[in-house]
Short mmCIF file of C-alpha atoms and ligand atoms in Angstrom, two decimals:
data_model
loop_
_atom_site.label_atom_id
_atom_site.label_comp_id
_atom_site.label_asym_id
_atom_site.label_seq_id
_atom_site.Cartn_x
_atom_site.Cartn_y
_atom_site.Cartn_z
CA UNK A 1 12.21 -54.38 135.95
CA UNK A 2 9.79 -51.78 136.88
CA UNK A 3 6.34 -52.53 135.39
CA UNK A 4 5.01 -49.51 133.38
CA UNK A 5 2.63 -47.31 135.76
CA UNK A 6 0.82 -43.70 135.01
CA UNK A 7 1.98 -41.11 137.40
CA UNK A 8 0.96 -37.83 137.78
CA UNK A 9 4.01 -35.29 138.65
CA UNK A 10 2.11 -32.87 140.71
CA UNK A 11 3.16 -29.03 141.25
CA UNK A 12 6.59 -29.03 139.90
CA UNK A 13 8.33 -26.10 138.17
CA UNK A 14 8.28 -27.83 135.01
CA UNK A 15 10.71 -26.56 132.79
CA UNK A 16 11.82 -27.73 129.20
CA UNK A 17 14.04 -25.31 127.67
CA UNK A 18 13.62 -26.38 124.10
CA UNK A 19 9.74 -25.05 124.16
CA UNK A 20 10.91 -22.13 126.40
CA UNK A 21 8.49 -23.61 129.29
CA UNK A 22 8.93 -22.38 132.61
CA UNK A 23 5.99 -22.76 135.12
CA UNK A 24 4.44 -24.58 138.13
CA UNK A 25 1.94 -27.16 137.11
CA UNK A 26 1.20 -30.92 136.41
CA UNK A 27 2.58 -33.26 134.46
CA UNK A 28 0.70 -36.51 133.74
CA UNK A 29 3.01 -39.72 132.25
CA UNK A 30 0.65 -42.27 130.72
CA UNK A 31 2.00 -45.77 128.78
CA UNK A 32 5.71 -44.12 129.07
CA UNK A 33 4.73 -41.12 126.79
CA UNK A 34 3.90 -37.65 128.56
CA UNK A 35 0.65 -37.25 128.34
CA UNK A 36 -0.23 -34.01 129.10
CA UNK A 37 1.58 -30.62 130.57
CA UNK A 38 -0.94 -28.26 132.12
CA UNK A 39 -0.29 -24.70 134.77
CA UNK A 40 -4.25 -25.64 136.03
CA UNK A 41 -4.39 -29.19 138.15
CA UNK A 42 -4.60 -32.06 136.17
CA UNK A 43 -7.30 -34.69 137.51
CA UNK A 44 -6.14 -38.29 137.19
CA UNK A 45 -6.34 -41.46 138.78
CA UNK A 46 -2.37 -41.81 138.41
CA UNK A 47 -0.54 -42.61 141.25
CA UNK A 48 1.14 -39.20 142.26
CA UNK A 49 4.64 -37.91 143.08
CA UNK A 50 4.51 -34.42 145.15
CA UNK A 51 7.08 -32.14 143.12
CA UNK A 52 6.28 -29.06 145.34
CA UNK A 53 8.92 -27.20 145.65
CA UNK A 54 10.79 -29.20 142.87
CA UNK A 55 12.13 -29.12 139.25
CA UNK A 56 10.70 -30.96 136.59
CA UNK A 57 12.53 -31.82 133.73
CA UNK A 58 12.87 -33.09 130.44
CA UNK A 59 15.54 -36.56 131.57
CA UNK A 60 19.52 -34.77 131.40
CA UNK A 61 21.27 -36.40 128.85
CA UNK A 62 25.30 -37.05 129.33
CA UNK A 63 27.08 -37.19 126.02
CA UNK A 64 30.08 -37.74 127.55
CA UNK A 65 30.34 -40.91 129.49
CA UNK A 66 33.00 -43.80 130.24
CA UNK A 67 31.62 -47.32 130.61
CA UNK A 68 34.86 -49.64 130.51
CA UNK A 69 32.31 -52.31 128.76
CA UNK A 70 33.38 -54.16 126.64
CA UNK A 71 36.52 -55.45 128.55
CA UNK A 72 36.70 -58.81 129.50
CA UNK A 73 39.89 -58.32 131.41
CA UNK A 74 38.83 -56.02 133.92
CA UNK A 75 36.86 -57.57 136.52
CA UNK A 76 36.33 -54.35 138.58
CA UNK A 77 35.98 -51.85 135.66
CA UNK A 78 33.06 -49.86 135.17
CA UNK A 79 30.16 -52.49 133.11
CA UNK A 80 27.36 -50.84 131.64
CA UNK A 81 24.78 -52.30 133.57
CA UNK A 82 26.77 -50.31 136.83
CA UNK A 83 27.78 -47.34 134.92
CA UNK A 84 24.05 -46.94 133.71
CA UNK A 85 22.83 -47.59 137.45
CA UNK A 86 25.11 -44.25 138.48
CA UNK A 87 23.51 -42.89 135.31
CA UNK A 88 19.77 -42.77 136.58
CA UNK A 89 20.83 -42.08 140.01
CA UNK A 90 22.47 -38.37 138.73
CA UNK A 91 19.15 -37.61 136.90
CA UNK A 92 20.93 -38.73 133.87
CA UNK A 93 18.24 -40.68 131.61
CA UNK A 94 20.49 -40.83 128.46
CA UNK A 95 24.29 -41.15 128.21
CA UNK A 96 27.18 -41.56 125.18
CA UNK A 97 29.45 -43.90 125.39
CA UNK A 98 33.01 -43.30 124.55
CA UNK A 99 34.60 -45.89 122.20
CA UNK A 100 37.83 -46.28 124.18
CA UNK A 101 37.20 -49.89 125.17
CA UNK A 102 38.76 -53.23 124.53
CA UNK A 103 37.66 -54.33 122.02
CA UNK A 104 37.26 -50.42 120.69
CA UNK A 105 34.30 -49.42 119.08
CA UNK A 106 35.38 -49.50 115.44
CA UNK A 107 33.01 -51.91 113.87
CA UNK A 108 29.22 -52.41 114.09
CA UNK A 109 29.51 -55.72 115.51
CA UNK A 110 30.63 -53.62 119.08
CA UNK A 111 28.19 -51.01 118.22
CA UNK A 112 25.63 -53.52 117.94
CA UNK A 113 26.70 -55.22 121.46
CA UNK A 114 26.93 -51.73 122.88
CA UNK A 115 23.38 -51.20 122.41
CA UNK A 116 22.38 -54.23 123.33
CA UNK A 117 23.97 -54.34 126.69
CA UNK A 118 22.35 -51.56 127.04
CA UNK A 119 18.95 -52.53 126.54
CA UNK A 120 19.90 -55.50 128.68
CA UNK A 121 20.46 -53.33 131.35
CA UNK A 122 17.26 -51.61 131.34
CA UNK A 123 18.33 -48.43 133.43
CA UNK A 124 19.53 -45.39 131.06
CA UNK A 125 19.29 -45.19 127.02
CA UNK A 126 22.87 -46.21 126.62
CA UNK A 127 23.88 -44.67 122.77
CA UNK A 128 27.49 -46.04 121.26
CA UNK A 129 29.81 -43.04 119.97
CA UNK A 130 32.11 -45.21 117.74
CA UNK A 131 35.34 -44.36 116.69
CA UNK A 132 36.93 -42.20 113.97
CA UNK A 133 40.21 -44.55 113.12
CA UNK A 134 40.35 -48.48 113.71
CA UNK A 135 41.40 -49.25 116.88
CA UNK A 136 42.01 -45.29 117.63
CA UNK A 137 44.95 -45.66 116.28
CA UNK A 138 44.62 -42.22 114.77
CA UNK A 139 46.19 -44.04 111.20
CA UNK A 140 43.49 -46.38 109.53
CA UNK A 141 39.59 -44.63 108.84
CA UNK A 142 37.41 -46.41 110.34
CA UNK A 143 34.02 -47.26 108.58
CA UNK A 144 32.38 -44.40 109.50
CA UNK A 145 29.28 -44.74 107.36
CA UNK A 146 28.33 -47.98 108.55
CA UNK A 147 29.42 -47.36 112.48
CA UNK A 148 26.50 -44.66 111.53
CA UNK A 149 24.10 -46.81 109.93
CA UNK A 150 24.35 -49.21 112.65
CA UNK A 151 23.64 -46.88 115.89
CA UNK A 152 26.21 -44.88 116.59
CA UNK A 153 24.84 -41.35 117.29
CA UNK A 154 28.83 -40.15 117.03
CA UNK A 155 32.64 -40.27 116.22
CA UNK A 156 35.07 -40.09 118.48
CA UNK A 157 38.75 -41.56 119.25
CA UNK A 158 38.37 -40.13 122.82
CA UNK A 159 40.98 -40.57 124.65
CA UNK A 160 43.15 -39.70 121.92
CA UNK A 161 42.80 -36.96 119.62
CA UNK A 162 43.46 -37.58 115.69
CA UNK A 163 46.55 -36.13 115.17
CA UNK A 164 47.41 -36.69 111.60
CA UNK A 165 45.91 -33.99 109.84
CA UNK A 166 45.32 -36.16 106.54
CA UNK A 167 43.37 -38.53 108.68
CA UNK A 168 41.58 -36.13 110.39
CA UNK A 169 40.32 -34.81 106.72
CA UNK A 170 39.03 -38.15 105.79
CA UNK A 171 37.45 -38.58 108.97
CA UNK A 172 35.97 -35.36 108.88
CA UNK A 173 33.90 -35.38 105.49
CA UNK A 174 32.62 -39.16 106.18
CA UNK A 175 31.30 -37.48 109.34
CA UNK A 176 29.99 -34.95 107.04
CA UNK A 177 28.46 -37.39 104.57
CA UNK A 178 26.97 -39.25 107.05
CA UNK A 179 25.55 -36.14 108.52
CA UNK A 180 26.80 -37.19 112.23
CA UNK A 181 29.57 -35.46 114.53
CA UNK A 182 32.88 -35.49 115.07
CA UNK A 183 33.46 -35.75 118.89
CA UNK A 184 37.40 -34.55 119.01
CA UNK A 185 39.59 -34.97 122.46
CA UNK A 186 41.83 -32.17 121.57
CA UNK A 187 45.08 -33.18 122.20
CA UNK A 188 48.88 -32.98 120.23
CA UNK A 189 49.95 -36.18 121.38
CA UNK A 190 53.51 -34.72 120.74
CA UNK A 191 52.85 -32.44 122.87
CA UNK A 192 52.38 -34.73 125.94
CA UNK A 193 54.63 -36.61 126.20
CA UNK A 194 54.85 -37.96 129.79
CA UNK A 195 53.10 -34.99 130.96
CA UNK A 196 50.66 -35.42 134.18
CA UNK A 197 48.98 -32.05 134.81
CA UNK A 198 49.01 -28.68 133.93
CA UNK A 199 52.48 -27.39 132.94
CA UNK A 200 54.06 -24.50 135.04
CA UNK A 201 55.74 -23.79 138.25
CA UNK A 202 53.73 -26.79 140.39
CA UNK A 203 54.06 -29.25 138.23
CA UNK A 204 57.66 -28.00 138.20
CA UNK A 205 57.68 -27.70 141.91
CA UNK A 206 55.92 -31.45 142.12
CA UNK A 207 58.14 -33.07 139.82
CA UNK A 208 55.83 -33.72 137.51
CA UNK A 209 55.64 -33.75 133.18
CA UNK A 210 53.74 -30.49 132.38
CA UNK A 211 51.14 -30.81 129.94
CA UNK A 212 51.09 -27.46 127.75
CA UNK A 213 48.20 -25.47 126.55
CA UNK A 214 48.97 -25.64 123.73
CA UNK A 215 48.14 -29.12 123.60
CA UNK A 216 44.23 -28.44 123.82
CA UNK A 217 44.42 -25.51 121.50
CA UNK A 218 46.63 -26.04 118.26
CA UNK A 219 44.73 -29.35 117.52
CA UNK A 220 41.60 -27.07 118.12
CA UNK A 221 42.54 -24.42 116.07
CA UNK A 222 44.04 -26.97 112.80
CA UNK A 223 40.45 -28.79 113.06
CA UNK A 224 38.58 -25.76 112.64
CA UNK A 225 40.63 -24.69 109.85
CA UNK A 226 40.55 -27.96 108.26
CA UNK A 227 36.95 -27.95 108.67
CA UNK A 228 36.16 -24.58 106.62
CA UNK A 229 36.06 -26.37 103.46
CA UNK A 230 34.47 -29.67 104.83
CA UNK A 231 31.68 -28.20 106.99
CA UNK A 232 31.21 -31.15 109.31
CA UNK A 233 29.41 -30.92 112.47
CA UNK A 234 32.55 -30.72 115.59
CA UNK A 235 32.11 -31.03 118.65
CA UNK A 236 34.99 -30.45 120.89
CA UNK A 237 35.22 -32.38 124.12
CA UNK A 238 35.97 -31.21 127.77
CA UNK A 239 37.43 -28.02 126.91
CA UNK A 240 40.45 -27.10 129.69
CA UNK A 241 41.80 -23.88 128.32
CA UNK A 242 40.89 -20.12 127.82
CA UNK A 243 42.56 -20.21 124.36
CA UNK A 244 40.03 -22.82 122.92
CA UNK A 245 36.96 -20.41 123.94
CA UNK A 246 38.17 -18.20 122.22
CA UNK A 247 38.88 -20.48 119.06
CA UNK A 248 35.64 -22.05 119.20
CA UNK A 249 34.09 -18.65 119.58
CA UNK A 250 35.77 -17.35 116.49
CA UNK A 251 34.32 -20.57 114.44
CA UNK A 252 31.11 -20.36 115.87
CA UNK A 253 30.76 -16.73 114.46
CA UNK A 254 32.18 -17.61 110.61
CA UNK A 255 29.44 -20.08 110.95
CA UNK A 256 30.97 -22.76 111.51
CA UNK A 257 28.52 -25.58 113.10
CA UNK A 258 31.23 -26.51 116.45
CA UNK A 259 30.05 -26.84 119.73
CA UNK A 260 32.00 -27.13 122.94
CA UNK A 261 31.44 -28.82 125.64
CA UNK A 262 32.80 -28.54 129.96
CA UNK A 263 33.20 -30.63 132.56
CA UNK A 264 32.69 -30.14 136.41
CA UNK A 265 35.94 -30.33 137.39
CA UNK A 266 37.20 -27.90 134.68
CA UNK A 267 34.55 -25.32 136.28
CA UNK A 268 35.73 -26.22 140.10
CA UNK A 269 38.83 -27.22 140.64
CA UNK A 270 42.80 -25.82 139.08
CA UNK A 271 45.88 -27.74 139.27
CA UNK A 272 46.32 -26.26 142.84
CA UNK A 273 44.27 -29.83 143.35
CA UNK A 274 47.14 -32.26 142.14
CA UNK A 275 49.30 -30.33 145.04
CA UNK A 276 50.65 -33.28 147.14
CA UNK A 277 50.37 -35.77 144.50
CA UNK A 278 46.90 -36.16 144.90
CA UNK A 279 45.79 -38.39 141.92
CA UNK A 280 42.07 -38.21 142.76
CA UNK A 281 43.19 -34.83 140.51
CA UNK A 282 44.65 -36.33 137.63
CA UNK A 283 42.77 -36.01 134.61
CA UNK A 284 43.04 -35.52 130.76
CA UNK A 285 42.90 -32.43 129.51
CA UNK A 286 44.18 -31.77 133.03
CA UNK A 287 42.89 -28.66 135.61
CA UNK A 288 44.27 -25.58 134.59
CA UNK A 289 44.35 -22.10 136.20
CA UNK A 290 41.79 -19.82 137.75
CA UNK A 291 41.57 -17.62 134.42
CA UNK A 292 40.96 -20.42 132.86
CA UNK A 293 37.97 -21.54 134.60
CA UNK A 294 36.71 -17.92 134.55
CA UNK A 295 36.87 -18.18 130.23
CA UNK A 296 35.14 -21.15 130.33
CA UNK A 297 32.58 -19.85 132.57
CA UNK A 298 32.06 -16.92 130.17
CA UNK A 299 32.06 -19.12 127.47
CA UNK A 300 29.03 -20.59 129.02
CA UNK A 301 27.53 -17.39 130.04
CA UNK A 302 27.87 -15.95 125.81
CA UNK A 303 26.56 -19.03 124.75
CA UNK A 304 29.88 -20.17 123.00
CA UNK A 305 29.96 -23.60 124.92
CA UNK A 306 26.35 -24.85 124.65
CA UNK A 307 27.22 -28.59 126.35
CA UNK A 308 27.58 -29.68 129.96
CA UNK A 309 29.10 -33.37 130.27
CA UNK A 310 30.66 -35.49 132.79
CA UNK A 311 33.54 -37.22 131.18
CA UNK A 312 32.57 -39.79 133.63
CA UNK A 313 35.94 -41.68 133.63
CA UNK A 314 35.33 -44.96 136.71
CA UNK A 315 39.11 -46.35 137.50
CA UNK A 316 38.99 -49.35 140.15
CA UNK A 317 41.02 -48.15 143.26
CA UNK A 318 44.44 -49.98 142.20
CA UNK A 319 44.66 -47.05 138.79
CA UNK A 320 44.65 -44.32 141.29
CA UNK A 321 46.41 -45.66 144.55
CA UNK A 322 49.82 -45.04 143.25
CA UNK A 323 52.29 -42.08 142.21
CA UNK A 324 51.13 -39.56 140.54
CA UNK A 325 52.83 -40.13 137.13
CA UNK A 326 51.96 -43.69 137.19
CA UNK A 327 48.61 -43.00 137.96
CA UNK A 328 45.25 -42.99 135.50
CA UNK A 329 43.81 -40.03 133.94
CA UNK A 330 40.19 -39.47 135.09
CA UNK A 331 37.46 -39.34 137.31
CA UNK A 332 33.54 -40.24 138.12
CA UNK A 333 31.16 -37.77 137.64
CA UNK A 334 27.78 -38.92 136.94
CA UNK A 335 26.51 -38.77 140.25
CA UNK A 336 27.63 -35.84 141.44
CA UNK A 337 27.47 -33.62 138.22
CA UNK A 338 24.08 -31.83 138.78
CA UNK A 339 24.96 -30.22 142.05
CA UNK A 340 28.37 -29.33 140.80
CA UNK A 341 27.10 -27.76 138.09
CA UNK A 342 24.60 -26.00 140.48
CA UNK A 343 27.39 -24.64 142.51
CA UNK A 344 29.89 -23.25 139.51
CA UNK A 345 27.01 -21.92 137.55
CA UNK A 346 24.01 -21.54 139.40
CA UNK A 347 25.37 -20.26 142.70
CA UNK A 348 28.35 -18.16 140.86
CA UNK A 349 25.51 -15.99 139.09
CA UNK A 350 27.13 -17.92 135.59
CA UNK A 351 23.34 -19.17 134.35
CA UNK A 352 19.95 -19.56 135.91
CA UNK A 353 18.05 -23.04 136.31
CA UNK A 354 16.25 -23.06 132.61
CA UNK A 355 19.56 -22.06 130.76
CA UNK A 356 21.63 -24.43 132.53
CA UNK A 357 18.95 -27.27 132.09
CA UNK A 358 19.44 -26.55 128.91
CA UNK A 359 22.80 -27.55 128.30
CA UNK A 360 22.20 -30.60 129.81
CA UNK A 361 18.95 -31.80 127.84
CA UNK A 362 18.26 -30.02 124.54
CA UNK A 363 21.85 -28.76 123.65
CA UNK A 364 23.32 -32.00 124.01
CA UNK A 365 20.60 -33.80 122.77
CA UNK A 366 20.71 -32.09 119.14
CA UNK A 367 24.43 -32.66 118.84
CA UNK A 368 23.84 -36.40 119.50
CA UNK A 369 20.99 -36.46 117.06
CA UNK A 370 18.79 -37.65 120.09
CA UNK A 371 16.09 -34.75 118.70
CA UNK A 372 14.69 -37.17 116.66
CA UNK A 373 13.86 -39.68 119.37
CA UNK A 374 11.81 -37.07 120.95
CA UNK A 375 14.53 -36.95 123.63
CA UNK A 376 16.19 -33.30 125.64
CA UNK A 377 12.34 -32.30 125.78
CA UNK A 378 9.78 -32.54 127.69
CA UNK A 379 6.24 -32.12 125.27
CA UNK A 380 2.84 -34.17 124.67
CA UNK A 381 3.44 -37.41 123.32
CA UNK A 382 7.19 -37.03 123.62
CA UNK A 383 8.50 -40.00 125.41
CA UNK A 384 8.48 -39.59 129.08
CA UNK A 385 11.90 -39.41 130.33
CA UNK A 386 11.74 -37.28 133.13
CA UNK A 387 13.87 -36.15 135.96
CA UNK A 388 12.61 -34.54 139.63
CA UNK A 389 15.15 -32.35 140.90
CA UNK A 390 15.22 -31.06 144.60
CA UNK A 391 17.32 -28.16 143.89
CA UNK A 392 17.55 -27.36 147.46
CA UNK A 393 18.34 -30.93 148.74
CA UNK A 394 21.74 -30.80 151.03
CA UNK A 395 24.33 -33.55 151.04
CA UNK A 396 27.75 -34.35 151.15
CA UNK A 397 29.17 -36.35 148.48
CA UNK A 398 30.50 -39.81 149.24
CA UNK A 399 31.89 -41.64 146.54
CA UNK A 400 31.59 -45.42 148.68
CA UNK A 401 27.77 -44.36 147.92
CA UNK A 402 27.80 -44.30 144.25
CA UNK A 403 26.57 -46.89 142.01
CA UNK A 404 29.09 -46.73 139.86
CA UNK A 405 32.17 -49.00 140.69
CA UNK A 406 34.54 -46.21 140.33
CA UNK A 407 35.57 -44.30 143.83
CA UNK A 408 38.09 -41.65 142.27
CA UNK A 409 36.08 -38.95 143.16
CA UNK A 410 37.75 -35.52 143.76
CA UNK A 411 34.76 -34.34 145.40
CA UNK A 412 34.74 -36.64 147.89
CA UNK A 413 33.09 -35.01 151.07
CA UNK A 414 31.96 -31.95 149.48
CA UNK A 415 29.21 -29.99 150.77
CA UNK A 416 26.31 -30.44 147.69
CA UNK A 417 23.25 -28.75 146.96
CA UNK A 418 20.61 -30.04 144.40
CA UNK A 419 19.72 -33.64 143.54
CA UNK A 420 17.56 -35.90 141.30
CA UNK A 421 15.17 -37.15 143.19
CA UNK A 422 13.07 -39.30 140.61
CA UNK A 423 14.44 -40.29 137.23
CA UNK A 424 12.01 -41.55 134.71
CA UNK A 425 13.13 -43.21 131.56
CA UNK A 426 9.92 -44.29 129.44
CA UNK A 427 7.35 -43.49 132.15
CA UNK A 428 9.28 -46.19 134.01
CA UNK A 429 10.73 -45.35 137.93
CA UNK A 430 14.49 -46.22 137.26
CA UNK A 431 15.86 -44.15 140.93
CA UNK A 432 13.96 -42.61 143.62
CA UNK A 433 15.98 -41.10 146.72
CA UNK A 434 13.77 -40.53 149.49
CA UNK A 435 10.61 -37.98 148.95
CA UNK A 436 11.07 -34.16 147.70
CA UNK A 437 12.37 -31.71 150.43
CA UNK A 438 14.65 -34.23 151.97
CA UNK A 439 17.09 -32.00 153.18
CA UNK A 440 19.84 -33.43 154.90
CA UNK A 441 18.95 -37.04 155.43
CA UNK A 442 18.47 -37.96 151.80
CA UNK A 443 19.13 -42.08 152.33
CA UNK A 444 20.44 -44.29 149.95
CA UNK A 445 18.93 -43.46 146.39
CA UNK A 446 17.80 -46.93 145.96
CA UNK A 447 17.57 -47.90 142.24
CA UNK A 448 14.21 -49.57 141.28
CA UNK A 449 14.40 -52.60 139.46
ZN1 ZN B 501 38.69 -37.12 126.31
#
């Protein structure tokens, strides 16, 4: 464990988008709080990390992760000590855990062991999103108040949306009453039924179950309806399709408080990326069409989708090395979101570097109630999770290179542009890839521990 040290972040573009900052300067960490922000030089005796030329930013949170812990079956599944290791080495200083896990998260004894394990491991803040129905079994409310009461900073079934609409009511106003967020996978499970990817002509073509549309957006469109006369806060996960901008859009301006959320993938890649089986592509929701990364991108651009996530999904190489319908839904993402993002955002004129920080530290961090921690923000006496971006840094992605035990990366060899290069959590050093300017021959981001 990293002993806790005062540093001095020296001549960074140091922007926090919840103050509106945005300008070169210093930024001194003291006894893991930030202890002071200043444009002018600040003199210290602080060890000091050269940001020149670099971002500095409040730590990105990930609200949106897959850490297959607890499951004492799985040998080579994702633990939460490894998937918070791939955590700090994306820049990502906070994550969410999804409840689909064996046990599931559906009573506070798991929330309880969630968090622990995650102190235990000592890398990211590792918060439990706990489920809406027992087991996710979409029949049975789960206890929502107490799941709340006892840590969870959300309520999800992901992995499985709540399809009874009764259920979904109950689930909803407990949210409400607890004053959390519902965390909805949007999907009409009878609408899926053995479908792989995207339904249409290639999935026709490939042999494959097509997974319609309509899947995403009717259970999108009956939540938000339902939700008019409950008024919980919704949240609705990895959206796939142009039809649920629009829905979400719609709610957003009755006043409805829902927030969206994308993925990477969903912004980079269609279904023409499942053409020759390839089940690096498989995913749920699954990759659509080109208009329908263009809607999501302007749902970013209008502010209608406020989140970015990862829907970091690790699957050892056994889930993935198989046909295509066989195969598991998902894929890694936390260390190789940030440049991603950079490319279908940044680089496509979508957002500049302070609007899509945003997305990825205060957005997400006032959904997750994560605010109150101090965290998504970068301000004096804030706590000092921080993360140094080279946004300039070249590399090529190479999944046998992540920390995270999942390799089913469709990215794999991709030219990428942008990195975190220092990711503080507490004032404390968690990852450090080689100095700031490293184009090229960034080595091995080494996780200190
Ligand atoms: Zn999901």
């Amino acid at each position: 464990m990293p002993d806790m040290t005062d540093l001095l972040l020296s001549g960074g573009r140091v922007i926090d988008p919840a103050s509106g900052l945005d300008q070169t300067g210093d930024v001194l960490i003291r006894d893991g709080m930030v202890a002071d922000i200043s444009v002018s030089p600040i003199t210290s005796d602080a060890p000091k990390l050269d940001c020149e030329g670099c971002i500095v930013s409040p730590g990105l949170l990930d609200i949106h992760v897959h850490f297959r812990d607890p499951d004492q079956a799985a040998a080579h599944e994702e633990t939460i000590a490894t998937g918070s290791a791939a955590a700090v080495a994306g820049g990502f200083t906070s994550v969410c855990c999804m409840p689909n896990t064996t046990p599931a998260i559906d009573s506070t004894e798991v929330v309880e062991s969630i968090r622990s394990r995650g102190a235990a491991a000592n890398l990211a803040r590792v918060f439990p999103v706990a489920c809406g129905t027992i087991g996710r079994a979409g029949e049975t409310v789960a206890p929502i108040l107490d799941l709340v009461e006892s840590g969870a900073v959300a309520i999800s079934d992901d992995g499985d949306g709540v399809a009874d609409s009764g259920v979904m009511r109950q689930v909803l106003s407990l949210v409400a009453a607890a004053d959390s967020v519902f965390m909805q996978h949007c999907q009409d499970p009878t609408l899926t039924r053995g479908a792989a990817m995207n339904a249409g002509p290639l999935a026709a073509r490939l042999g494959l179950g097509g997974w319609p549309r309509e899947a995403e957006s009717l259970m999108l469109r009956r939540d938000l309806i339902l939700n008019r006369s409950v008024g919980a806060r919704y949240h609705a996960q990895h959206l796939s399709v142009a039809e649920s901008v629009t829905t979400l859009r719609e709610a957003r301006a009755e006043g409805q408080a829902a927030t969206g959320e994308a993925s990477p993938h969903h912004l980079l890649l269609t279904e023409a990326a499942c053409d020759g089986w390839n089940t690096m592509a498989k995913v749920n929701p699954p990759l659509r069409t080109d208009a329908d990364v263009a809607a999501i991108k302007e749902g970013i651009a209008e502010g209608t989708i406020t989140v970015l996530a990862t829907d970091h999904a690790p699957h050892p190489a056994h889930a993935k090395q198989t046909d295509f319908a066989s195969a598991a839904f998902g894929m890694v993402g936390l260390e190789c979101a940030l440049p991603l993002y950079r490319e279908a955002l940044i680089d496509d004129g979508v957002l500049d570097w302070p609007a899509m920080l945003a997305m990825m530290t205060s957005e997400p961090a006032a959904i997750a109630g994560l605010h109150h921690l101090g965290l998504g923000r970068l301000e004096v006496a804030g706590p000092a999770d921080v993360t140094v971006i080279d946004p300039e840094a070249a590399w090529t992605i190479q999944a046998d290179r992540f920390h995270s035990r999942g390799r089913n990366c469709p990215f794999e060899g991709r030219s990428a542009r942008g990195r975190a290069i220092a990711t503080l959590v507490a004032g404390r050093m968690m990852h450090q890839a080689a100095g700031p300017r490293a184009d090229a021959a960034i080595e091995d981001a080494a996780v200190v521990r």
